[in-house]
Amino acid sequence: MTLSEQICAQAQLLTQDSETVNLPMLELLCHAAENSLLQKLREGITPEDCKADFVAAASLYALAALSEVDEVAQIEQLQAGDLTLRRGSTDSAACCLRYQAQMLMAPYLKDCFSFRGV
């Protein structure tokens, strides 16, 4: 199984309701997350050096992006008189997923600070 396939498989496992997930969109977001993380790795580090963290982080980034895409379609408030249409401003689930991914990959990324053992 390739790295890309592992990322997509893990993202599918982490989805709340895999029957309603747009799989082609999730796969596209997984590939984008993988490519983004590849560009941010410190010099001399490969995805294989941190494979478990890399796969987990890329799948979390993809799920955060998918959550934001789904959030765009949801309307928080609709009013007919004088037409008010309001949508939520932030997706806390996406922020949490992205933060967890950043914490996983912090030791391996350039321009990223993380504490290591003393």
XYZ file of N, CA and C in Angstrom:
354
model
N 0.843 -1.173 0.000
C 0.000 0.000 0.000
C 0.894 1.243 0.000
N 0.620 2.160 -0.908
C 1.426 3.378 -0.991
C 1.093 4.323 0.158
N 1.934 5.312 0.333
C 1.718 6.304 1.374
C 0.392 7.031 1.156
N 0.116 7.404 -0.081
C -1.142 8.089 -0.409
C -2.348 7.223 -0.058
N -2.260 5.950 -0.376
C -3.362 5.030 -0.074
C -3.546 4.880 1.440
N -2.445 4.862 2.174
C -2.533 4.766 3.632
C -3.195 6.000 4.233
N -2.856 7.163 3.702
C -3.452 8.412 4.187
C -4.952 8.419 3.922
N -5.349 8.040 2.717
C -6.777 8.009 2.366
C -7.524 6.979 3.207
N -6.913 5.823 3.414
C -7.558 4.780 4.214
C -7.749 5.238 5.650
N -6.739 5.889 6.212
C -6.863 6.358 7.593
C -7.897 7.468 7.694
N -7.933 8.361 6.728
C -8.931 9.434 6.735
C -10.339 8.852 6.681
N -10.522 7.813 5.872
C -11.832 7.170 5.790
C -12.201 6.527 7.125
N -11.225 5.933 7.792
C -11.482 5.332 9.102
C -11.882 6.378 10.145
N -11.324 7.566 10.023
C -11.573 8.617 11.001
C -12.851 9.410 10.741
N -13.461 9.229 9.586
C -14.699 9.967 9.298
C -15.812 9.471 10.198
N -16.688 10.386 10.560
C -17.780 10.036 11.467
C -18.811 9.136 10.789
N -19.170 9.460 9.578
C -20.192 8.690 8.873
C -19.670 8.394 7.475
N -18.996 7.276 7.328
C -18.319 6.971 6.069
C -19.278 6.759 4.901
N -20.549 6.525 5.176
C -21.509 6.315 4.091
C -21.892 7.616 3.400
N -21.826 8.736 4.105
C -22.226 10.007 3.517
C -21.036 10.861 3.084
N -19.835 10.379 3.276
C -18.641 11.137 2.917
C -18.448 11.120 1.400
N -18.097 12.269 0.875
C -17.788 12.397 -0.543
C -16.361 11.862 -0.739
N -16.239 10.575 -1.094
C -14.926 9.923 -1.181
C -13.990 10.558 -2.212
N -14.470 10.912 -3.411
C -13.542 11.575 -4.343
C -12.990 12.884 -3.782
N -13.827 13.642 -3.083
C -13.367 14.896 -2.471
C -12.357 14.596 -1.371
N -12.638 13.583 -0.544
C -11.726 13.210 0.540
C -10.376 12.768 -0.023
N -10.377 11.985 -1.083
C -9.117 11.549 -1.704
C -8.334 12.734 -2.247
N -9.021 13.674 -2.871
C -8.359 14.871 -3.388
C -7.729 15.668 -2.250
N -8.455 15.811 -1.156
C -7.932 16.547 -0.002
C -6.777 15.805 0.667
N -6.819 14.484 0.659
C -5.709 13.687 1.202
C -4.434 13.903 0.395
N -4.567 13.917 -0.928
C -3.391 14.142 -1.780
C -2.846 15.558 -1.585
N -3.741 16.525 -1.431
C -3.304 17.901 -1.195
C -2.582 18.018 0.141
N -3.117 17.363 1.168
C -2.476 17.399 2.490
C -1.103 16.737 2.443
N -1.017 15.611 1.744
C 0.266 14.914 1.613
C 1.302 15.809 0.936
N 0.917 16.438 -0.175
C 1.848 17.300 -0.901
C 2.258 18.505 -0.068
N 1.316 19.063 0.670
C 1.620 20.203 1.527
C 2.628 19.828 2.611
N 2.417 18.687 3.246
C 3.349 18.241 4.285
C 4.722 17.902 3.706
N 4.746 17.319 2.531
C 6.032 17.005 1.891
C 6.873 18.263 1.710
N 6.232 19.363 1.330
C 6.942 20.620 1.097
C 7.471 21.232 2.392
N 6.856 20.888 3.522
C 7.219 21.496 4.802
C 8.228 20.685 5.615
N 8.541 19.469 5.175
C 9.483 18.636 5.926
C 10.869 19.268 5.963
N 11.526 19.135 7.111
C 12.894 19.632 7.227
C 13.798 18.883 6.260
N 14.867 19.525 5.885
C 15.831 18.922 4.968
C 16.403 17.651 5.597
N 16.450 16.593 4.826
C 16.990 15.328 5.301
C 15.949 14.403 5.913
N 14.738 14.874 6.071
C 13.671 14.032 6.632
C 12.726 13.630 5.507
N 12.422 12.359 5.468
C 11.479 11.835 4.475
C 10.210 11.389 5.195
N 9.119 11.232 4.463
C 7.889 10.743 5.095
C 8.074 9.389 5.780
N 8.984 8.580 5.271
C 9.226 7.265 5.859
C 9.898 7.369 7.232
N 10.631 8.466 7.457
C 11.286 8.677 8.752
C 10.273 8.905 9.875
N 9.113 9.410 9.504
C 8.075 9.722 10.492
C 6.720 9.227 9.976
N 6.741 8.023 9.425
C 5.600 7.505 8.673
C 4.279 7.537 9.437
N 4.247 7.024 10.647
C 2.986 6.983 11.401
C 2.451 8.389 11.651
N 3.329 9.299 12.061
C 2.906 10.679 12.302
C 2.516 11.370 11.003
N 3.254 11.108 9.938
C 2.966 11.725 8.649
C 1.593 11.307 8.144
N 1.308 10.014 8.191
C 0.017 9.498 7.727
C -1.107 10.066 8.582
N -0.925 10.060 9.892
C -1.955 10.580 10.789
C -2.200 12.068 10.552
N -1.127 12.842 10.452
C -1.264 14.283 10.267
C -1.910 14.620 8.926
N -1.484 13.956 7.866
C -2.067 14.226 6.555
C -3.558 13.889 6.539
N -3.935 12.793 7.176
C -5.354 12.436 7.208
C -6.144 13.440 8.049
N -5.554 13.933 9.146
C -6.231 14.946 9.958
C -6.389 16.260 9.196
N -5.348 16.666 8.462
C -5.448 17.875 7.640
C -6.551 17.719 6.587
N -6.619 16.546 5.972
C -7.652 16.315 4.952
C -9.047 16.372 5.571
N -9.208 15.778 6.740
C -10.512 15.815 7.406
C -10.883 17.227 7.838
N -9.912 18.019 8.253
C -10.176 19.418 8.603
C -10.664 20.182 7.376
N -10.002 19.967 6.251
C -10.416 20.628 5.015
C -11.804 20.166 4.591
N -12.070 18.869 4.713
C -13.385 18.336 4.360
C -14.461 18.930 5.267
N -14.150 19.077 6.527
C -15.092 19.666 7.481
C -15.417 21.107 7.099
N -14.402 21.843 6.667
C -14.624 23.230 6.250
C -15.444 23.303 4.967
N -15.203 22.384 4.048
C -15.987 22.339 2.810
C -17.447 22.061 3.135
N -17.695 21.115 4.026
C -19.063 20.786 4.436
C -19.713 21.955 5.161
N -18.941 22.693 5.939
C -19.460 23.819 6.714
C -19.936 24.951 5.811
N -19.297 25.116 4.663
C -19.674 26.184 3.741
C -21.129 26.041 3.313
N -21.579 24.815 3.170
C -22.936 24.564 2.701
C -23.987 24.732 3.795
N -23.586 24.826 5.047
C -24.546 24.903 6.141
C -24.855 26.357 6.495
N -26.125 26.638 6.627
C -26.593 27.981 6.963
C -27.017 27.987 8.421
N -26.541 28.976 9.156
C -26.852 29.079 10.566
C -28.187 29.803 10.794
N -28.471 30.810 9.988
C -29.688 31.583 10.177
C -30.203 32.048 8.820
N -31.517 31.978 8.631
C -32.166 32.468 7.419
C -33.411 33.215 7.842
N -33.570 34.438 7.366
C -34.718 35.249 7.731
C -35.304 35.815 6.451
N -36.605 35.763 6.291
C -37.242 36.213 5.056
C -37.454 37.725 5.023
N -37.915 38.321 6.121
C -38.133 39.771 6.155
C -36.822 40.521 6.110
N -36.611 41.376 5.157
C -35.370 42.124 4.924
C -34.176 41.208 4.663
N -34.449 39.983 4.301
C -33.492 38.964 3.882
C -32.172 38.960 4.654
N -32.069 38.102 5.618
C -30.846 37.876 6.389
C -30.424 36.432 6.180
N -29.218 36.242 5.790
C -28.660 34.904 5.604
C -27.322 34.891 6.323
N -27.169 34.021 7.304
C -25.954 34.009 8.100
C -25.402 32.593 8.180
N -24.123 32.533 8.074
C -23.412 31.262 8.167
C -22.404 31.368 9.286
N -22.145 30.254 9.977
C -21.154 30.240 11.053
C -19.789 30.675 10.550
N -19.033 31.364 11.396
C -17.751 31.926 10.959
C -16.576 30.963 11.104
N -16.616 30.094 12.089
C -15.488 29.189 12.267
C -15.982 27.764 12.476
N -15.156 26.852 12.128
C -15.457 25.439 12.325
C -14.496 24.926 13.385
N -14.983 24.768 14.598
C -14.103 24.377 15.697
C -13.538 22.975 15.508
N -14.300 22.087 14.867
C -13.790 20.732 14.613
C -12.581 20.796 13.679
N -12.670 21.604 12.646
C -11.559 21.739 11.702
C -10.332 22.334 12.392
N -10.534 23.317 13.246
C -9.418 23.927 13.982
C -8.747 22.907 14.896
N -9.539 22.090 15.553
C -9.008 21.069 16.453
C -8.214 20.020 15.676
N -8.745 19.566 14.557
C -8.045 18.569 13.735
C -6.723 19.128 13.214
N -6.762 20.370 12.752
C -5.553 20.995 12.221
C -4.502 21.162 13.322
N -4.932 21.541 14.513
C -4.003 21.703 15.638
C -3.343 20.369 15.998
N -4.125 19.306 16.035
C -3.573 17.990 16.342
C -2.548 17.563 15.290
N -2.847 17.829 14.028
C -1.909 17.497 12.952
C -0.616 18.292 13.100
N -0.734 19.569 13.439
C 0.458 20.401 13.619
C 1.318 19.902 14.773
N 0.686 19.479 15.853
C 1.432 18.971 17.004
C 2.154 17.664 16.662
N 1.511 16.804 15.876
C 2.150 15.554 15.463
C 3.399 15.804 14.627
N 3.307 16.753 13.712
C 4.387 16.966 12.752
C 5.420 18.007 13.173
N 5.185 18.721 14.260
C 6.090 19.798 14.683
C 7.566 19.396 14.718
N 7.918 18.219 15.235
C 9.349 17.876 15.290
C 9.989 17.657 13.913
N 9.198 17.475 12.883
C 9.730 17.117 11.571
C 9.673 18.260 10.553
N 9.032 19.363 10.903
C 8.831 20.444 9.946
C 9.851 21.553 10.106
N 10.221 22.153 8.978
C 11.107 23.310 9.048
C 10.292 24.509 9.533
N 10.956 25.423 10.179
C 10.332 26.629 10.722
C 9.186 26.315 11.674
N 9.340 25.267 12.462
C 8.321 24.896 13.438
C 9.016 24.534 14.743
N 8.521 25.069 15.837
C 9.144 24.836 17.139
C 8.382 23.752 17.895
N 9.104 22.878 18.535
C 8.477 21.894 19.427
C 9.483 21.500 20.500
N 8.959 21.200 21.689
C 9.812 20.725 22.768
C 10.165 19.273 22.535
N 11.381 18.939 22.823
C 11.822 17.548 22.791
C 12.330 17.204 24.165
N 12.662 15.996 24.395
C 13.153 15.571 25.710
C 14.331 16.381 26.189
N 14.446 16.502 27.487
C 15.540 17.282 28.071
C 16.627 16.345 28.548
